[in-house]
CSV table of C-alpha atoms in Angstrom, one decimal:
chain,number,residue,atom,x,y,z
E,1,MET,CA,-0.2,-0.2,0.0
E,2,SER,CA,2.9,2.3,0.8
E,3,LEU,CA,4.5,1.7,-2.7
E,4,SER,CA,1.3,1.7,-4.9
E,5,GLY,CA,-0.4,4.3,-3.1
E,6,ALA,CA,-3.8,2.2,-3.1
E,7,CYS,CA,-5.3,-0.9,-1.5
E,8,PRO,CA,-7.2,-3.8,-3.7
E,9,GLY,CA,-10.2,-1.9,-3.1
E,10,THR,CA,-9.3,1.8,-3.4
E,11,LEU,CA,-7.4,1.0,-6.5
E,12,ILE,CA,-11.0,0.6,-8.4
E,13,PRO,CA,-12.1,4.0,-7.8
E,14,GLN,CA,-8.8,5.3,-8.8
E,15,LEU,CA,-9.1,3.8,-12.2
E,16,THR,CA,-12.7,5.5,-12.6
E,17,THR,CA,-11.3,8.8,-11.5
E,18,GLY,CA,-8.3,9.0,-13.6
E,19,VAL,CA,-5.5,8.5,-11.2
E,20,ALA,CA,-2.7,8.2,-13.3
E,21,SER,CA,-0.7,5.3,-11.3
E,22,GLY,CA,-3.9,3.3,-11.3
E,23,PRO,CA,-3.7,1.3,-14.5
E,24,LEU,CA,0.2,0.3,-13.6
E,25,VAL,CA,-0.9,-0.8,-9.9
E,26,LEU,CA,-3.9,-2.7,-11.8
E,27,LEU,CA,-1.3,-4.3,-14.0
E,28,GLY,CA,1.1,-5.3,-11.1
E,29,GLY,CA,-2.0,-6.7,-9.1
E,30,LEU,CA,-3.2,-8.7,-11.9
E,31,LEU,CA,0.4,-10.3,-11.9
E,32,GLY,CA,0.3,-10.6,-8.5
E,33,GLY,CA,-3.0,-12.5,-8.4
E,34,ILE,CA,-1.4,-14.8,-11.0
E,35,LEU,CA,1.8,-15.6,-8.9
E,36,TYR,CA,-0.5,-16.3,-5.6
E,37,SER,CA,-2.9,-18.8,-7.5
E,38,ARG,CA,0.3,-20.7,-8.5
E,39,PHE,CA,2.8,-20.2,-6.1
E,40,GLY,CA,1.0,-18.8,-3.0
E,41,LYS,CA,-1.6,-21.2,-2.5
E,42,PRO,CA,1.0,-24.3,-2.0
E,43,LEU,CA,2.6,-22.1,0.9
E,44,LEU,CA,-0.8,-22.2,2.7
E,45,GLY,CA,-1.0,-25.8,2.2
E,46,GLN,CA,2.2,-26.5,3.7
E,47,VAL,CA,1.1,-25.4,7.2
E,48,GLN,CA,0.9,-28.8,9.3
E,49,ASN,CA,-1.2,-27.4,12.2
E,50,ARG,CA,-4.8,-26.8,10.4
E,51,ASN,CA,-6.0,-25.1,13.5
E,52,LEU,CA,-3.9,-22.2,12.5
E,53,MET,CA,-5.8,-21.7,9.5
E,54,GLU,CA,-9.1,-21.1,11.8
E,55,LYS,CA,-10.1,-17.5,12.4
E,56,PRO,CA,-11.2,-17.3,16.2
E,57,THR,CA,-13.0,-14.3,17.6
E,58,VAL,CA,-12.0,-12.2,20.7
E,59,PHE,CA,-15.0,-12.9,22.5
E,60,LYS,CA,-14.8,-16.6,21.8
E,61,SER,CA,-10.9,-16.6,22.9
E,62,LEU,CA,-12.1,-14.5,26.0
E,63,ASN,CA,-15.2,-16.8,26.5
E,64,VAL,CA,-17.5,-13.6,27.0
E,65,LYS,CA,-20.6,-12.8,25.3
E,66,GLN,CA,-20.4,-11.5,21.9
E,67,GLU,CA,-22.7,-8.6,22.2
E,68,HIS,CA,-20.5,-7.7,25.5
E,69,ALA,CA,-17.5,-7.8,23.4
E,70,THR,CA,-18.9,-5.8,20.7
E,71,VAL,CA,-20.2,-3.0,23.2
E,72,VAL,CA,-16.4,-2.6,24.4
E,73,TYR,CA,-15.0,-2.6,20.6
E,74,GLU,CA,-17.6,0.1,19.9
E,75,VAL,CA,-16.5,2.2,22.8
E,76,ILE,CA,-12.8,2.0,21.8
E,77,CYS,CA,-14.0,3.0,18.2
E,78,LEU,CA,-15.8,6.0,19.5
E,79,ALA,CA,-12.8,7.0,21.8
E,80,MET,CA,-10.4,6.9,18.7
E,81,LEU,CA,-13.0,8.8,16.6
E,82,GLY,CA,-13.4,11.4,19.2
E,83,SER,CA,-9.5,11.6,19.3
E,84,LEU,CA,-9.1,11.8,15.5
E,85,THR,CA,-11.7,14.5,15.0
E,86,HIS,CA,-10.3,16.6,17.9
E,87,TYR,CA,-6.8,16.6,16.7
E,88,PHE,CA,-7.1,16.0,12.9
E,89,PRO,CA,-10.1,17.9,11.9
E,90,ASP,CA,-11.3,17.6,8.5
E,91,LYS,CA,-10.5,20.2,5.7
E,92,ILE,CA,-13.4,22.3,4.7
E,93,ASP,CA,-13.6,21.4,1.1
E,94,LEU,CA,-14.8,17.9,1.6
E,95,LEU,CA,-17.9,16.3,-0.2
E,96,ALA,CA,-18.8,15.0,3.0
E,97,PRO,CA,-17.5,14.6,6.6
E,98,SER,CA,-15.3,11.8,6.7
E,99,ILE,CA,-17.5,10.1,9.7
E,100,VAL,CA,-20.3,10.1,7.0
E,101,GLY,CA,-17.8,8.6,4.7
E,102,GLY,CA,-16.7,5.9,7.2
E,103,LEU,CA,-20.4,4.8,8.0
E,104,LEU,CA,-21.3,4.3,4.4
E,105,ILE,CA,-18.5,2.2,4.0
E,106,GLY,CA,-19.7,0.1,7.0
E,107,PHE,CA,-23.3,0.1,5.9
E,108,SER,CA,-21.9,-1.3,2.4
E,109,GLN,CA,-21.0,-4.2,4.5
E,110,VAL,CA,-24.7,-5.2,5.3
E,111,ALA,CA,-25.6,-4.5,1.7
E,112,SER,CA,-22.8,-7.0,0.6
E,113,LEU,CA,-24.4,-9.6,3.2
E,114,VAL,CA,-27.8,-9.1,2.4
E,115,LEU,CA,-27.1,-9.0,-1.6
E,116,THR,CA,-24.3,-11.5,-1.9
E,117,SER,CA,-24.4,-13.8,1.4
E,118,GLY,CA,-20.6,-12.9,1.7
E,119,ALA,CA,-18.7,-10.4,3.6
E,120,LEU,CA,-17.2,-7.4,2.0
E,121,GLY,CA,-13.7,-7.9,-0.2
E,122,ILE,CA,-11.7,-7.3,-3.0
E,123,SER,CA,-8.6,-8.8,-2.8
E,124,SER,CA,-10.2,-12.3,-3.7
E,125,ALA,CA,-11.0,-10.8,-7.0
E,126,TYR,CA,-7.6,-10.5,-8.0
E,127,GLU,CA,-7.0,-14.5,-7.0
E,128,GLN,CA,-9.7,-15.5,-8.9
E,129,LEU,CA,-8.5,-13.7,-12.2
E,130,GLY,CA,-5.1,-15.5,-11.5
E,131,ASP,CA,-7.1,-18.8,-11.3
E,132,LEU,CA,-8.8,-18.0,-14.4
E,133,PHE,CA,-5.6,-17.3,-16.0
E,134,TRP,CA,-4.2,-20.5,-15.4
E,135,TRP,CA,-7.4,-22.4,-15.8
E,136,VAL,CA,-7.6,-20.8,-19.7
E,137,GLU,CA,-3.7,-21.8,-19.7
E,138,GLY,CA,-4.5,-25.3,-19.0
E,139,SER,CA,-7.4,-25.6,-21.3
E,140,VAL,CA,-6.0,-24.0,-24.4
E,141,LEU,CA,-2.5,-24.9,-24.2
E,142,GLU,CA,-2.6,-28.4,-22.4
E,143,GLY,CA,-6.2,-29.6,-23.2
E,144,ARG,CA,-7.0,-30.4,-19.8
E,145,LYS,CA,-10.8,-30.2,-18.4
E,146,ALA,CA,-11.5,-28.7,-15.5
E,147,PRO,CA,-14.3,-26.7,-14.1
E,148,ARG,CA,-14.3,-23.0,-14.4
E,149,PRO,CA,-13.1,-21.0,-11.4
E,150,SER,CA,-15.6,-18.9,-9.6
E,151,ILE,CA,-15.9,-15.3,-10.5
E,152,LYS,CA,-18.0,-14.4,-7.9
E,153,ALA,CA,-15.9,-11.8,-6.1
E,154,THR,CA,-14.5,-10.6,-9.6
E,155,ALA,CA,-18.3,-9.7,-10.6
E,156,PHE,CA,-18.7,-7.8,-6.9
E,157,ALA,CA,-15.3,-5.8,-8.2
E,158,ALA,CA,-16.8,-5.1,-11.7
E,159,GLY,CA,-20.0,-4.0,-9.7
E,160,THR,CA,-17.8,-1.5,-7.7
E,161,ALA,CA,-16.3,0.0,-10.7
E,162,LEU,CA,-19.7,0.4,-12.3
E,163,GLY,CA,-20.9,2.3,-9.0
E,164,SER,CA,-17.9,4.4,-8.8
E,165,TRP,CA,-18.0,5.1,-12.6
E,166,GLY,CA,-21.8,6.1,-12.1
E,167,LEU,CA,-21.6,8.3,-9.0
E,168,LEU,CA,-18.7,10.4,-10.5
E,169,GLY,CA,-20.6,10.9,-13.9
E,170,PHE,CA,-24.2,11.1,-13.1
E,171,LEU,CA,-24.1,12.7,-9.8
E,172,ARG,CA,-21.2,14.9,-10.9
E,173,LEU,CA,-19.0,13.9,-7.9
E,174,PRO,CA,-15.8,15.8,-8.1
E,175,ALA,CA,-12.9,13.8,-9.0
E,176,PRO,CA,-10.0,13.6,-6.6
E,177,THR,CA,-7.9,17.0,-7.0
E,178,SER,CA,-4.3,15.4,-6.0
E,179,ASP,CA,-2.5,13.1,-8.3
E,180,LEU,CA,-0.1,10.4,-6.7
E,181,GLU,CA,3.7,10.8,-8.3
E,182,ILE,CA,4.4,7.2,-8.5
E,183,SER,CA,7.1,5.8,-10.8
E,184,ALA,CA,6.0,2.9,-12.8
E,185,ALA,CA,8.3,0.4,-11.7
E,186,ARG,CA,7.1,1.3,-7.9
E,187,ALA,CA,3.4,1.1,-8.9
E,188,ILE,CA,3.8,-2.4,-10.8
E,189,VAL,CA,5.9,-3.7,-7.8
E,190,GLY,CA,3.8,-2.2,-5.3
E,191,GLY,CA,0.8,-3.9,-7.1
E,192,VAL,CA,2.1,-7.3,-6.9
E,193,LEU,CA,3.2,-7.1,-3.4
E,194,LEU,CA,-0.4,-5.8,-2.4
E,195,THR,CA,-2.2,-8.7,-4.1
E,196,PHE,CA,0.0,-11.3,-3.3
E,197,GLY,CA,0.4,-10.2,0.2
E,198,SER,CA,-3.4,-9.7,0.8
E,199,ARG,CA,-4.2,-12.8,-0.3
E,200,LEU,CA,-1.5,-14.6,1.8
E,201,ALA,CA,-2.8,-12.9,4.8
E,202,GLY,CA,-6.6,-13.7,3.8
E,203,GLY,CA,-7.9,-10.5,3.0
E,204,CYS,CA,-7.1,-6.6,2.3
E,205,THR,CA,-8.3,-3.7,4.2
E,206,SER,CA,-11.9,-4.0,3.1
E,207,GLY,CA,-11.8,-7.9,3.9
E,208,HIS,CA,-9.9,-7.9,7.1
E,209,GLY,CA,-10.1,-4.0,8.1
E,210,ILE,CA,-14.1,-4.0,7.7
E,211,SER,CA,-15.5,-7.5,7.5
E,212,GLY,CA,-13.0,-9.1,10.0
E,213,MET,CA,-13.0,-6.6,12.6
E,214,SER,CA,-16.5,-6.1,12.4
E,215,GLN,CA,-16.7,-9.5,13.3
E,216,LEU,CA,-13.7,-9.1,16.1
E,217,SER,CA,-11.7,-11.6,14.4
E,218,ILE,CA,-8.3,-12.0,15.9
E,219,SER,CA,-6.5,-12.6,12.7
E,220,SER,CA,-8.0,-9.5,11.3
E,221,ILE,CA,-7.0,-7.3,14.2
E,222,ILE,CA,-3.4,-8.6,13.8
E,223,THR,CA,-3.6,-8.1,10.2
E,224,VAL,CA,-4.5,-4.6,10.2
E,225,VAL,CA,-2.1,-3.9,13.0
E,226,ALA,CA,0.4,-5.5,10.8
E,227,MET,CA,-0.7,-3.4,7.7
E,228,PHE,CA,-0.4,0.1,9.3
E,229,GLY,CA,2.6,-1.2,11.1
E,230,GLY,CA,4.3,-2.0,7.8
E,231,GLY,CA,3.4,1.3,6.3
E,232,VAL,CA,4.4,3.6,9.3
E,233,ALA,CA,8.0,1.8,8.8
E,234,LEU,CA,8.4,2.0,5.1
E,235,THR,CA,7.3,5.5,4.6
E,236,PRO,CA,10.6,7.0,5.9
E,237,ILE,CA,12.4,4.7,4.0
E,238,ILE,CA,10.7,5.6,0.6
E,239,GLN,CA,10.8,9.3,1.3
């Protein structure tokens, strides 16, 4: 994310709003999906202790009721929100307050659960495109017969792109005024690591940060801490 200036989800509106680095990050992301499909999945298969692949929650591990743990989590979120709002207030030229934007992102989780029976997440779309690449390669070049991989997450990502484009055009929402100055090599390499890393972690900022943390998943909390910790550590090196 520090290299590419995007996550798997935010890359989509970057493409529809014309951010210059978007297509190159997408190219890297697709390459990362192809590489993960062939080389990343076997890494997960080598884990001997299958319990490590499970996703325990905070309330189950502490043996407390889910509603009690959720209340504590919400209080922590509200305290953080109040502190951030006080010390880092919004700029005056925003279309909507950042709190409203965050709530809309959260409500999109509800829409995803109701309409698709699945949690919000984008990074799996890149994995599916990687699966599809190797499926085509095996079918066309080697003549193997295998069922086509699922494209459910890919269809969801395509819907995200259509929604972003529709909001930008039909509602005349303003495009981002700032551009990202990222070299071609950095954008592509960042895109590869973005996809490969998020799939190896089992999710990205939407899959873990929104879906997983809302379910109080321990693995999601650890992953989100690692995401931002890595970004904070890498930024001064890049600069």
